[in-house]
Amino acid sequence: AQDCSKLLDKLETLPFYSNVNTSQIGLIGHSLGGFVVLMNQALDPRFNVTVAWAPLVNFDPQVITIIPPGYDDYIPANLLNSTNTNNLLIIMHVYDEVINFDDQALVAQNLTGCEVFNITEPLIGGGHQLFSDIVIIKSIKWFENYFFKSETLNGPIYITFLTNYAIIFITLILLVLIVLSLTIYTSKFFPYKEEVIEKNLGKKTGTLSKIKDKAIRLKQILKIIFYTALFLINWEIFERALGLGG
């Protein structure tokens, strides 16, 4: 967390900083990044506005060992209060599969009186990732409201995650096609037992044998697709049900 303050210390020594509106310095972070910005805004009053996406607020340092011994006071649940926190917005999915909404977002709200914007709609990638244009637009408007006292001064916000979703979908298709291509190509070097026997007996002739050969290869490809899909579905079910452990 000190790195953000040290970075700001360095920026203050540069010539351009005299033109910076110091009331318009804010922080935004996601997950562990949200954990970091919550500490920063509480410890350094130069950060005036903060947005935390699905932040880690309340945890047992013996279970989640991300801080060294003796620093328990810097866990947001032990650090945050209404005096050291200003203009804080927390955005979190109520069905976050990694951390619990009540134990994190609501704890921070009870300690600071901050605003919590909860997401309830299903999101691609799961609730913790917060892949949503609503999240980005809400965050931008939060900064605009406190920096410029207006959410419309800079004009409307045109942003969407549909493009991201399309790219992800295309990427997945390309990955599947690459795997299938490699499978089909390498299968040429591993003949089936039936083929070896038929070649040895000299019976593999004519159009019928070619059709049979193609059918066997197609069957193998479909089996690969089936088992790959089964694995992905199984992984997704356990990830959603048990989080990172699943």
Short mmCIF file of N, CA and C in Angstrom, two decimals, residues 85-149:
data_model
loop_
_atom_site.label_atom_id
_atom_site.label_comp_id
_atom_site.label_asym_id
_atom_site.label_seq_id
_atom_site.Cartn_x
_atom_site.Cartn_y
_atom_site.Cartn_z
N THR A 85 -12.15 7.75 6.17
CA THR A 85 -12.68 7.33 4.87
C THR A 85 -13.63 8.37 4.31
N ASN A 86 -13.37 8.81 3.08
CA ASN A 86 -14.23 9.80 2.42
C ASN A 86 -14.48 9.39 0.98
N ASN A 87 -15.70 9.63 0.52
CA ASN A 87 -16.03 9.46 -0.90
C ASN A 87 -15.66 8.07 -1.42
N LEU A 88 -16.04 7.06 -0.65
CA LEU A 88 -15.72 5.67 -1.01
C LEU A 88 -16.94 4.98 -1.61
N LEU A 89 -16.71 4.32 -2.75
CA LEU A 89 -17.74 3.50 -3.39
C LEU A 89 -17.22 2.08 -3.49
N ILE A 90 -18.02 1.13 -3.03
CA ILE A 90 -17.69 -0.28 -3.17
C ILE A 90 -18.70 -0.92 -4.13
N ILE A 91 -18.17 -1.59 -5.14
CA ILE A 91 -19.01 -2.31 -6.11
C ILE A 91 -18.71 -3.79 -5.97
N MET A 92 -19.75 -4.57 -5.75
CA MET A 92 -19.54 -6.00 -5.54
C MET A 92 -20.78 -6.79 -5.94
N HIS A 93 -20.55 -7.98 -6.43
CA HIS A 93 -21.66 -8.86 -6.79
C HIS A 93 -22.16 -9.56 -5.52
N VAL A 94 -23.47 -9.61 -5.35
CA VAL A 94 -24.03 -10.23 -4.14
C VAL A 94 -23.77 -11.73 -4.10
N TYR A 95 -23.50 -12.33 -5.26
CA TYR A 95 -23.19 -13.75 -5.32
C TYR A 95 -21.74 -13.98 -5.75
N ASP A 96 -20.86 -13.14 -5.24
CA ASP A 96 -19.42 -13.30 -5.50
C ASP A 96 -19.00 -14.70 -5.08
N GLU A 97 -18.36 -15.42 -6.01
CA GLU A 97 -18.00 -16.81 -5.74
C GLU A 97 -16.66 -16.95 -5.02
N VAL A 98 -15.92 -15.87 -4.83
CA VAL A 98 -14.62 -15.92 -4.18
C VAL A 98 -14.68 -15.44 -2.73
N ILE A 99 -15.31 -14.30 -2.50
CA ILE A 99 -15.46 -13.76 -1.16
C ILE A 99 -16.93 -13.42 -0.90
N ASN A 100 -17.31 -13.41 0.36
CA ASN A 100 -18.72 -13.25 0.72
C ASN A 100 -19.12 -11.77 0.76
N PHE A 101 -20.24 -11.45 0.13
CA PHE A 101 -20.71 -10.07 0.05
C PHE A 101 -20.95 -9.48 1.45
N ASP A 102 -21.63 -10.21 2.30
CA ASP A 102 -21.96 -9.70 3.63
C ASP A 102 -20.71 -9.49 4.48
N ASP A 103 -19.74 -10.39 4.35
CA ASP A 103 -18.53 -10.31 5.17
C ASP A 103 -17.54 -9.26 4.68
N GLN A 104 -17.74 -8.79 3.48
CA GLN A 104 -16.78 -7.84 2.91
C GLN A 104 -17.42 -6.46 2.67
N ALA A 105 -18.28 -6.37 1.69
CA ALA A 105 -18.87 -5.07 1.34
C ALA A 105 -19.68 -4.47 2.49
N LEU A 106 -20.53 -5.27 3.09
CA LEU A 106 -21.39 -4.75 4.14
C LEU A 106 -20.61 -4.41 5.41
N VAL A 107 -19.53 -5.13 5.67
CA VAL A 107 -18.67 -4.80 6.81
C VAL A 107 -18.04 -3.42 6.60
N ALA A 108 -17.54 -3.17 5.39
CA ALA A 108 -16.95 -1.87 5.09
C ALA A 108 -18.00 -0.76 5.20
N GLN A 109 -19.20 -1.03 4.74
CA GLN A 109 -20.27 -0.03 4.83
C GLN A 109 -20.63 0.27 6.28
N ASN A 110 -20.69 -0.74 7.11
CA ASN A 110 -21.01 -0.53 8.52
C ASN A 110 -19.93 0.28 9.23
N LEU A 111 -18.67 0.10 8.82
CA LEU A 111 -17.55 0.79 9.45
C LEU A 111 -17.43 2.25 9.01
N THR A 112 -17.76 2.51 7.74
CA THR A 112 -17.47 3.83 7.16
C THR A 112 -18.70 4.61 6.73
N GLY A 113 -19.82 3.92 6.52
CA GLY A 113 -20.99 4.59 5.98
C GLY A 113 -20.88 4.83 4.49
N CYS A 114 -19.96 4.12 3.83
CA CYS A 114 -19.75 4.31 2.39
C CYS A 114 -20.93 3.78 1.59
N GLU A 115 -20.95 4.15 0.31
CA GLU A 115 -21.99 3.64 -0.59
C GLU A 115 -21.56 2.29 -1.16
N VAL A 116 -22.50 1.37 -1.18
CA VAL A 116 -22.26 0.05 -1.77
C VAL A 116 -23.22 -0.12 -2.94
N PHE A 117 -22.64 -0.40 -4.11
CA PHE A 117 -23.43 -0.65 -5.31
C PHE A 117 -23.35 -2.14 -5.59
N ASN A 118 -24.46 -2.84 -5.38
CA ASN A 118 -24.43 -4.30 -5.55
C ASN A 118 -24.92 -4.71 -6.93
N ILE A 119 -24.25 -5.71 -7.46
CA ILE A 119 -24.60 -6.29 -8.75
C ILE A 119 -25.32 -7.61 -8.49
N THR A 120 -26.44 -7.81 -9.15
CA THR A 120 -27.22 -9.04 -8.96
C THR A 120 -27.34 -9.87 -10.23
N GLU A 121 -27.14 -9.26 -11.38
CA GLU A 121 -27.33 -9.98 -12.64
C GLU A 121 -26.18 -10.95 -12.91
N PRO A 122 -26.44 -12.07 -13.59
CA PRO A 122 -25.37 -13.01 -13.94
C PRO A 122 -24.35 -12.35 -14.86
N LEU A 123 -23.06 -12.63 -14.62
CA LEU A 123 -22.00 -12.05 -15.42
C LEU A 123 -21.13 -13.15 -15.99
N ILE A 124 -20.70 -12.95 -17.22
CA ILE A 124 -19.76 -13.88 -17.84
C ILE A 124 -18.43 -13.78 -17.10
N GLY A 125 -17.88 -14.92 -16.73
CA GLY A 125 -16.64 -14.92 -15.98
C GLY A 125 -16.84 -15.01 -14.48
N GLY A 126 -18.12 -14.95 -14.05
CA GLY A 126 -18.41 -15.05 -12.62
C GLY A 126 -18.58 -13.70 -11.97
N GLY A 127 -19.16 -13.71 -10.77
CA GLY A 127 -19.46 -12.47 -10.08
C GLY A 127 -18.24 -11.72 -9.59
N HIS A 128 -17.15 -12.41 -9.27
CA HIS A 128 -15.99 -11.73 -8.71
C HIS A 128 -15.25 -10.89 -9.75
N GLN A 129 -15.25 -11.34 -11.00
CA GLN A 129 -14.49 -10.62 -12.03
C GLN A 129 -15.15 -9.29 -12.41
N LEU A 130 -16.46 -9.20 -12.25
CA LEU A 130 -17.19 -7.95 -12.53
C LEU A 130 -16.99 -7.45 -13.95
N PHE A 131 -17.06 -8.37 -14.92
CA PHE A 131 -16.98 -7.99 -16.33
C PHE A 131 -18.33 -7.40 -16.75
N SER A 132 -18.51 -6.12 -16.53
CA SER A 132 -19.79 -5.49 -16.81
C SER A 132 -19.59 -4.01 -17.12
N ASP A 133 -20.29 -3.53 -18.15
CA ASP A 133 -20.21 -2.11 -18.47
C ASP A 133 -20.85 -1.26 -17.37
N ILE A 134 -21.81 -1.83 -16.64
CA ILE A 134 -22.45 -1.10 -15.54
C ILE A 134 -21.42 -0.72 -14.49
N VAL A 135 -20.51 -1.63 -14.19
CA VAL A 135 -19.48 -1.39 -13.19
C VAL A 135 -18.57 -0.24 -13.62
N ILE A 136 -18.14 -0.26 -14.87
CA ILE A 136 -17.24 0.78 -15.36
C ILE A 136 -17.93 2.14 -15.40
N ILE A 137 -19.15 2.16 -15.92
CA ILE A 137 -19.89 3.43 -16.01
C ILE A 137 -20.15 4.01 -14.62
N LYS A 138 -20.56 3.16 -13.69
CA LYS A 138 -20.81 3.63 -12.32
C LYS A 138 -19.54 4.20 -11.70
N SER A 139 -18.40 3.57 -11.96
CA SER A 139 -17.13 4.03 -11.42
C SER A 139 -16.74 5.39 -12.00
N ILE A 140 -16.88 5.51 -13.32
CA ILE A 140 -16.53 6.78 -13.98
C ILE A 140 -17.41 7.90 -13.45
N LYS A 141 -18.69 7.65 -13.33
CA LYS A 141 -19.61 8.67 -12.83
C LYS A 141 -19.30 9.05 -11.39
N TRP A 142 -18.83 8.11 -10.59
CA TRP A 142 -18.47 8.40 -9.20
C TRP A 142 -17.32 9.40 -9.15
N PHE A 143 -16.29 9.16 -9.98
CA PHE A 143 -15.16 10.09 -10.04
C PHE A 143 -15.59 11.44 -10.60
N GLU A 144 -16.39 11.42 -11.66
CA GLU A 144 -16.85 12.67 -12.25
C GLU A 144 -17.66 13.50 -11.26
N ASN A 145 -18.49 12.86 -10.50
CA ASN A 145 -19.35 13.56 -9.55
C ASN A 145 -18.53 14.30 -8.50
N TYR A 146 -17.44 13.68 -8.04
CA TYR A 146 -16.63 14.31 -7.00
C TYR A 146 -15.53 15.20 -7.57
N PHE A 147 -15.04 14.88 -8.75
CA PHE A 147 -14.00 15.70 -9.35
C PHE A 147 -14.56 16.95 -10.02
N PHE A 148 -15.69 16.79 -10.70
CA PHE A 148 -16.24 17.89 -11.51
C PHE A 148 -17.63 18.34 -11.05
N LYS A 149 -18.14 17.70 -9.98
CA LYS A 149 -19.47 18.03 -9.45
C LYS A 149 -20.56 17.81 -10.49
#
